[in-house]
GROMACS .gro file of C-alpha atoms in nm:
model
  304
    1ASP     CA    1  -4.490  -6.839  -3.197
    2SER     CA    2  -4.411  -6.584  -3.464
    3HIS     CA    3  -4.495  -6.668  -3.826
    4ILE     CA    4  -4.285  -6.521  -4.108
    5LEU     CA    5  -4.352  -6.496  -4.482
    6PHE     CA    6  -4.089  -6.430  -4.747
    7CYS     CA    7  -4.236  -6.332  -5.082
    8GLY     CA    8  -4.001  -6.226  -5.355
    9ASP     CA    9  -3.856  -6.256  -5.701
   10PRO     CA   10  -3.707  -6.589  -5.811
   11SER     CA   11  -3.338  -6.678  -5.757
   12LEU     CA   12  -3.297  -6.467  -5.443
   13GLY     CA   13  -3.208  -6.764  -5.224
   14LYS     CA   14  -3.534  -6.804  -5.031
   15THR     CA   15  -3.506  -7.183  -5.030
   16GLN     CA   16  -3.141  -7.171  -4.927
   17LEU     CA   17  -3.231  -6.938  -4.641
   18MET     CA   18  -3.498  -7.182  -4.523
   19LYS     CA   19  -3.262  -7.479  -4.549
   20SER     CA   20  -2.999  -7.292  -4.350
   21SER     CA   21  -3.256  -7.200  -4.085
   22GLN     CA   22  -3.371  -7.562  -4.066
   23ALA     CA   23  -3.013  -7.673  -3.997
   24ARG     CA   24  -3.003  -7.432  -3.702
   25SER     CA   25  -3.345  -7.516  -3.562
   26PRO     CA   26  -3.371  -7.763  -3.269
   27ARG     CA   27  -3.676  -7.911  -3.437
   28GLY     CA   28  -3.752  -7.821  -3.797
   29ILE     CA   29  -3.967  -7.985  -4.064
   30PHE     CA   30  -3.936  -7.886  -4.431
   31ALA     CA   31  -4.225  -7.917  -4.676
   32SER     CA   32  -4.271  -7.805  -5.034
   33GLY     CA   33  -4.591  -7.634  -5.140
   34LYS     CA   34  -4.600  -7.830  -5.466
   35SER     CA   35  -4.638  -8.165  -5.289
   36ALA     CA   36  -4.787  -8.058  -4.953
   37THR     CA   37  -5.150  -8.151  -4.887
   38ALA     CA   38  -5.384  -8.065  -4.602
   39ALA     CA   39  -5.339  -8.411  -4.450
   40GLY     CA   40  -4.962  -8.394  -4.494
   41LEU     CA   41  -4.946  -8.061  -4.312
   42THR     CA   42  -5.199  -8.130  -4.035
   43ALA     CA   43  -5.298  -8.493  -3.970
   44ALA     CA   44  -5.446  -8.796  -4.144
   45VAL     CA   45  -5.655  -9.092  -4.033
   46VAL     CA   46  -5.535  -9.420  -4.187
   47LYS     CA   47  -5.590  -9.791  -4.135
   48ASP     CA   48  -5.304  -9.960  -3.952
   49GLU     CA   49  -5.290 -10.304  -4.112
   50LYS     CA   50  -4.956 -10.401  -3.960
   51PHE     CA   51  -4.987 -10.326  -3.586
   52GLY     CA   52  -5.344 -10.203  -3.532
   53GLU     CA   53  -5.526 -10.505  -3.680
   54GLY     CA   54  -5.693 -10.284  -3.939
   55ARG     CA   55  -5.805 -10.017  -3.692
   56TRP     CA   56  -5.805  -9.648  -3.772
   57THR     CA   57  -5.505  -9.457  -3.639
   58VAL     CA   58  -5.394  -9.093  -3.649
   59GLU     CA   59  -5.074  -8.991  -3.826
   60GLY     CA   60  -4.945  -8.642  -3.756
   61GLY     CA   61  -4.841  -8.414  -4.037
   62ALA     CA   62  -4.561  -8.159  -4.059
   63LEU     CA   63  -4.721  -7.908  -3.821
   64VAL     CA   64  -4.779  -8.175  -3.556
   65MET     CA   65  -4.434  -8.329  -3.595
   66ALA     CA   66  -4.274  -7.985  -3.555
   67ASP     CA   67  -4.451  -7.910  -3.226
   68LYS     CA   68  -4.236  -7.659  -3.030
   69GLY     CA   69  -4.025  -7.611  -3.341
   70ILE     CA   70  -4.047  -7.455  -3.688
   71VAL     CA   71  -4.228  -7.564  -4.005
   72PHE     CA   72  -4.069  -7.450  -4.331
   73ILE     CA   73  -4.311  -7.437  -4.625
   74ASP     CA   74  -4.150  -7.352  -4.957
   75GLU     CA   75  -4.340  -7.229  -5.265
   76ALA     CA   76  -4.667  -7.182  -5.079
   77ASP     CA   77  -4.820  -7.012  -5.383
   78LYS     CA   78  -4.823  -7.353  -5.560
   79MET     CA   79  -5.052  -7.505  -5.294
   80LYS     CA   80  -5.419  -7.568  -5.360
   81ASP     CA   81  -5.667  -7.343  -5.181
   82THR     CA   82  -5.821  -7.634  -4.989
   83ASP     CA   83  -5.480  -7.745  -4.863
   84ARG     CA   84  -5.385  -7.390  -4.773
   85ASP     CA   85  -5.701  -7.342  -4.567
   86ALA     CA   86  -5.586  -7.616  -4.329
   87LEU     CA   87  -5.312  -7.381  -4.207
   88HIS     CA   88  -5.553  -7.124  -4.060
   89PRO     CA   89  -5.649  -7.296  -3.731
   90ALA     CA   90  -5.302  -7.444  -3.689
   91MET     CA   91  -5.140  -7.101  -3.710
   92GLU     CA   92  -5.400  -6.911  -3.506
   93GLN     CA   93  -5.508  -7.150  -3.227
   94GLN     CA   94  -5.196  -7.370  -3.261
   95GLU     CA   95  -5.400  -7.686  -3.248
   96ILE     CA   96  -5.590  -7.912  -3.486
   97ASN     CA   97  -5.932  -8.060  -3.411
   98LEU     CA   98  -5.964  -8.395  -3.587
   99SER     CA   99  -6.300  -8.566  -3.644
  100LYS     CA  100  -6.273  -8.858  -3.884
  101ALA     CA  101  -6.363  -9.227  -3.883
  102GLY     CA  102  -6.503  -9.206  -3.532
  103ILE     CA  103  -6.185  -9.051  -3.396
  104LEU     CA  104  -6.211  -8.722  -3.207
  105ALA     CA  105  -5.873  -8.577  -3.125
  106THR     CA  106  -5.702  -8.244  -3.058
  107LEU     CA  107  -5.341  -8.224  -3.172
  108LYS     CA  108  -5.104  -7.946  -3.071
  109THR     CA  109  -4.926  -7.746  -3.341
  110ARG     CA  110  -4.719  -7.510  -3.126
  111ALA     CA  111  -4.481  -7.435  -3.408
  112ALA     CA  112  -4.368  -7.126  -3.592
  113VAL     CA  113  -4.438  -7.120  -3.966
  114PHE     CA  114  -4.164  -6.997  -4.200
  115MET     CA  115  -4.319  -6.970  -4.547
  116SER     CA  116  -4.190  -6.854  -4.883
  117ALA     CA  117  -4.385  -6.768  -5.196
  118ASN     CA  118  -4.337  -6.611  -5.536
  119PRO     CA  119  -4.542  -6.320  -5.674
  120LYS     CA  120  -4.841  -6.385  -5.898
  121HIS     CA  121  -4.673  -6.288  -6.223
  122GLY     CA  122  -4.337  -6.448  -6.146
  123LYS     CA  123  -4.169  -6.115  -6.069
  124PHE     CA  124  -4.271  -5.810  -5.871
  125ASP     CA  125  -4.381  -5.499  -6.057
  126ARG     CA  126  -4.244  -5.202  -5.859
  127TYR     CA  127  -4.508  -4.974  -6.008
  128GLU     CA  128  -4.801  -5.172  -5.868
  129ASN     CA  129  -4.912  -5.222  -5.511
  130LEU     CA  130  -4.717  -5.510  -5.364
  131ALA     CA  131  -5.009  -5.639  -5.157
  132GLU     CA  132  -5.206  -5.707  -5.476
  133GLN     CA  133  -4.920  -5.912  -5.624
  134ILE     CA  134  -4.900  -6.169  -5.347
  135ASP     CA  135  -5.104  -6.474  -5.450
  136LEU     CA  136  -5.220  -6.557  -5.096
  137PRO     CA  137  -5.562  -6.489  -4.938
  138PRO     CA  138  -5.585  -6.195  -4.693
  139SER     CA  139  -5.709  -6.428  -4.419
  140LEU     CA  140  -5.378  -6.616  -4.435
  141LEU     CA  141  -5.164  -6.304  -4.473
  142SER     CA  142  -5.310  -6.158  -4.155
  143ARG     CA  143  -5.173  -6.452  -3.956
  144PHE     CA  144  -4.812  -6.367  -4.033
  145ASP     CA  145  -4.630  -6.144  -3.787
  146LEU     CA  146  -4.373  -6.033  -4.045
  147ILE     CA  147  -4.400  -6.023  -4.424
  148PHE     CA  148  -4.085  -5.949  -4.622
  149CYS     CA  149  -4.099  -5.863  -4.992
  150MET     CA  150  -3.767  -5.938  -5.160
  151LEU     CA  151  -3.699  -5.751  -5.482
  152ASP     CA  152  -3.426  -5.840  -5.729
  153VAL     CA  153  -3.283  -5.492  -5.782
  154PRO     CA  154  -2.945  -5.477  -5.964
  155GLU     CA  155  -2.676  -5.332  -5.737
  156ALA     CA  156  -2.312  -5.347  -5.846
  157LYS     CA  157  -2.146  -5.394  -5.506
  158GLU     CA  158  -2.389  -5.655  -5.374
  159ASP     CA  159  -2.400  -5.842  -5.706
  160ALA     CA  160  -2.019  -5.859  -5.711
  161GLU     CA  161  -2.003  -5.997  -5.355
  162ILE     CA  162  -2.264  -6.264  -5.429
  163SER     CA  163  -2.092  -6.360  -5.754
  164ILE     CA  164  -1.751  -6.402  -5.585
  165HIS     CA  165  -1.911  -6.603  -5.303
  166MET     CA  166  -2.082  -6.838  -5.549
  167LEU     CA  167  -1.762  -6.892  -5.748
  168LYS     CA  168  -1.554  -6.964  -5.437
  169THR     CA  169  -1.822  -7.199  -5.307
  170HIS     CA  170  -1.819  -7.399  -5.630
  171ARG     CA  171  -1.440  -7.417  -5.624
  172ALA     CA  172  -1.442  -7.542  -5.263
  173GLY     CA  173  -1.694  -7.811  -5.355
  174GLU     CA  174  -1.490  -7.922  -5.655
  175ILE     CA  175  -1.173  -7.945  -5.443
  176ARG     CA  176  -1.355  -8.151  -5.179
  177GLN     CA  177  -1.488  -8.390  -5.445
  178GLN     CA  178  -1.141  -8.440  -5.591
  179ARG     CA  179  -0.993  -8.513  -5.247
  180GLU     CA  180  -1.272  -8.765  -5.177
  181ALA     CA  181  -1.197  -8.926  -5.515
  182GLY     CA  182  -0.835  -8.980  -5.403
  183ASN     CA  183  -0.658  -8.700  -5.590
  184ILE     CA  184  -0.334  -8.668  -5.390
  185THR     CA  185  -0.213  -8.361  -5.580
  186ILE     CA  186  -0.453  -8.140  -5.383
  187SER     CA  187  -0.314  -8.075  -5.036
  188SER     CA  188  -0.517  -8.035  -4.719
  189VAL     CA  189  -0.384  -7.679  -4.686
  190LEU     CA  190  -0.534  -7.584  -5.022
  191ALA     CA  191  -0.865  -7.744  -4.924
  192GLU     CA  192  -0.875  -7.553  -4.593
  193GLU     CA  193  -0.801  -7.224  -4.769
  194ALA     CA  194  -1.077  -7.289  -5.024
  195GLU     CA  195  -1.334  -7.364  -4.750
  196GLN     CA  196  -1.224  -7.091  -4.512
  197HIS     CA  197  -1.489  -6.842  -4.624
  198LEU     CA  198  -1.762  -7.106  -4.580
  199VAL     CA  199  -1.706  -7.145  -4.204
  200PRO     CA  200  -1.980  -6.951  -4.016
  201ASP     CA  201  -1.898  -6.723  -3.724
  202VAL     CA  202  -2.130  -6.931  -3.504
  203SER     CA  203  -2.146  -7.304  -3.572
  204PRO     CA  204  -2.491  -7.453  -3.640
  205ASP     CA  205  -2.463  -7.682  -3.334
  206ILE     CA  206  -2.389  -7.393  -3.096
  207PHE     CA  207  -2.665  -7.185  -3.254
  208LYS     CA  208  -2.911  -7.474  -3.218
  209LYS     CA  209  -2.826  -7.517  -2.848
  210TYR     CA  210  -2.860  -7.142  -2.793
  211VAL     CA  211  -3.209  -7.138  -2.945
  212ALA     CA  212  -3.317  -7.449  -2.755
  213TYR     CA  213  -3.194  -7.305  -2.423
  214SER     CA  214  -3.367  -6.971  -2.472
  215ARG     CA  215  -3.699  -7.132  -2.571
  216LYS     CA  216  -3.693  -7.368  -2.274
  217ASN     CA  217  -3.569  -7.139  -1.996
  218ILE     CA  218  -3.639  -6.774  -2.088
  219PHE     CA  219  -3.991  -6.635  -2.035
  220PRO     CA  220  -3.974  -6.254  -2.063
  221VAL     CA  221  -4.220  -6.020  -1.886
  222LEU     CA  222  -4.330  -5.689  -2.038
  223THR     CA  223  -4.218  -5.377  -1.853
  224ASP     CA  224  -4.436  -5.065  -1.817
  225GLU     CA  225  -4.222  -4.877  -2.071
  226ALA     CA  226  -4.257  -5.158  -2.327
  227ILE     CA  227  -4.633  -5.177  -2.276
  228GLU     CA  228  -4.673  -4.802  -2.324
  229HIS     CA  229  -4.457  -4.797  -2.637
  230ILE     CA  230  -4.639  -5.088  -2.806
  231HIS     CA  231  -4.980  -4.944  -2.710
  232ASN     CA  232  -4.902  -4.599  -2.854
  233PHE     CA  233  -4.761  -4.747  -3.174
  234TYR     CA  234  -5.064  -4.974  -3.222
  235MET     CA  235  -5.308  -4.686  -3.165
  236SER     CA  236  -5.122  -4.472  -3.419
  237LEU     CA  237  -5.149  -4.753  -3.676
  238ARG     CA  238  -5.520  -4.790  -3.610
  239LYS     CA  239  -5.570  -4.416  -3.648
  240ALA     CA  240  -5.376  -4.411  -3.975
  241ALA     CA  241  -5.583  -4.705  -4.105
  242GLU     CA  242  -5.906  -4.527  -4.009
  243ASN     CA  243  -5.810  -4.215  -4.203
  244SER     CA  244  -5.688  -4.409  -4.506
  245LYS     CA  245  -5.913  -4.428  -4.811
  246VAL     CA  246  -5.767  -4.759  -4.929
  247ASN     CA  247  -5.674  -5.013  -4.664
  248SER     CA  248  -5.472  -5.278  -4.849
  249VAL     CA  249  -5.309  -5.395  -4.525
  250PRO     CA  250  -5.577  -5.413  -4.252
  251ILE     CA  251  -5.450  -5.318  -3.907
  252THR     CA  252  -5.611  -5.557  -3.659
  253ARG     CA  253  -5.543  -5.674  -3.306
  254ARG     CA  254  -5.323  -5.943  -3.453
  255GLN     CA  255  -5.063  -5.677  -3.525
  256GLU     CA  256  -5.050  -5.585  -3.157
  257GLU     CA  257  -5.013  -5.950  -3.057
  258ALA     CA  258  -4.740  -5.985  -3.319
  259MET     CA  259  -4.547  -5.691  -3.173
  260ILE     CA  260  -4.572  -5.846  -2.826
  261ARG     CA  261  -4.431  -6.175  -2.958
  262LEU     CA  262  -4.151  -5.997  -3.142
  263ALA     CA  263  -4.059  -5.793  -2.834
  264GLU     CA  264  -4.049  -6.111  -2.626
  265ALA     CA  265  -3.833  -6.278  -2.892
  266SER     CA  266  -3.593  -5.983  -2.880
  267ALA     CA  267  -3.560  -6.031  -2.504
  268ARG     CA  268  -3.504  -6.404  -2.552
  269VAL     CA  269  -3.217  -6.331  -2.789
  270ARG     CA  270  -3.051  -6.141  -2.503
  271LEU     CA  271  -3.141  -6.425  -2.260
  272SER     CA  272  -3.332  -6.169  -2.056
  273ASN     CA  273  -3.648  -6.234  -1.855
  274GLU     CA  274  -3.753  -5.870  -1.898
  275VAL     CA  275  -3.888  -5.704  -2.213
  276SER     CA  276  -3.729  -5.361  -2.210
  277LEU     CA  277  -3.818  -5.047  -2.404
  278ARG     CA  278  -3.537  -5.129  -2.646
  279ASP     CA  279  -3.699  -5.466  -2.727
  280ALA     CA  280  -4.036  -5.296  -2.785
  281GLU     CA  281  -3.876  -5.039  -3.016
  282ARG     CA  282  -3.708  -5.314  -3.214
  283ALA     CA  283  -4.041  -5.495  -3.254
  284THR     CA  284  -4.230  -5.186  -3.367
  285ARG     CA  285  -3.951  -5.095  -3.609
  286LEU     CA  286  -3.970  -5.441  -3.768
  287MET     CA  287  -4.348  -5.421  -3.788
  288PHE     CA  288  -4.348  -5.075  -3.945
  289ASN     CA  289  -4.087  -5.168  -4.207
  290CYS     CA  290  -4.284  -5.478  -4.308
  291LEU     CA  291  -4.612  -5.286  -4.327
  292LYS     CA  292  -4.443  -5.013  -4.525
  293THR     CA  293  -4.301  -5.264  -4.773
  294VAL     CA  294  -4.626  -5.454  -4.824
  295GLY     CA  295  -4.871  -5.165  -4.805
  296LEU     CA  296  -4.674  -4.885  -4.969
  297ASP     CA  297  -4.873  -4.700  -5.233
  298PRO     CA  298  -4.632  -4.648  -5.528
  299LYS     CA  299  -4.826  -4.345  -5.650
  300THR     CA  300  -4.840  -4.146  -5.326
  301GLY     CA  301  -4.552  -4.305  -5.137
  302GLU     CA  302  -4.772  -4.333  -4.828
  303LEU     CA  303  -4.874  -4.637  -4.630
  304ASP     CA  304  -5.215  -4.763  -4.740
   0.00000   0.00000   0.00000
């Protein structure tokens, strides 16, 4: 499973993006970093006074409950270091080894992790290295296949589109509330026109079924062209990291595994059992753009 991290300036809609993704996920669990603990994310051993006659029982956390699904963790930078460390084995080995109160158990956590975080100082400084502004340990960052840094850069056209969308959304909500309150002066035609721009091109139910079908039935196989492309790209990254004086984004074998997972995901989107060269190129392009964003040296403009 591919793990994704969104780290960016406040008020860019990271939480809304996660909530929307949860609505389209066949199995999704949402957790907030402010209130999430290690036991709440992984598993806890508690006494069952009601049904277990006071015996110790295991209660699965968010990662266990979302097995074969997605875990959404918002505001991960607010988590304590001890709670955050519990994510390492769950994300890497996709299982949790529990040893408490005489209970030895292995719980599966075959779930993708979709995490969001804010920069250390509340807002990104474009004149400093972005990797140094993410308040997450390197050991955890290396477990993410894709890391997106979202910057709040003023842009007239995009700002105008977002502003109009927000205003129309508020108006549609106000009209719906008035109709639910029994205001007969507002017609159904006016309500449909107000909510017309809120209807997605693909309904969440259809999208959810599409994702569930592809995960259950599609198992892509790498072609020779895809293998060669990913291998050459990975070797070029390793060579660039070897020649670099400052390696803020270490290039490890996890990057190659991440590109394989992304290429397979690209094939799944097409409902294809074959990972083509086009899928491999899409995966390497995503990987390079993320590495360039996180590891870009603002002084030289080159990838650290």
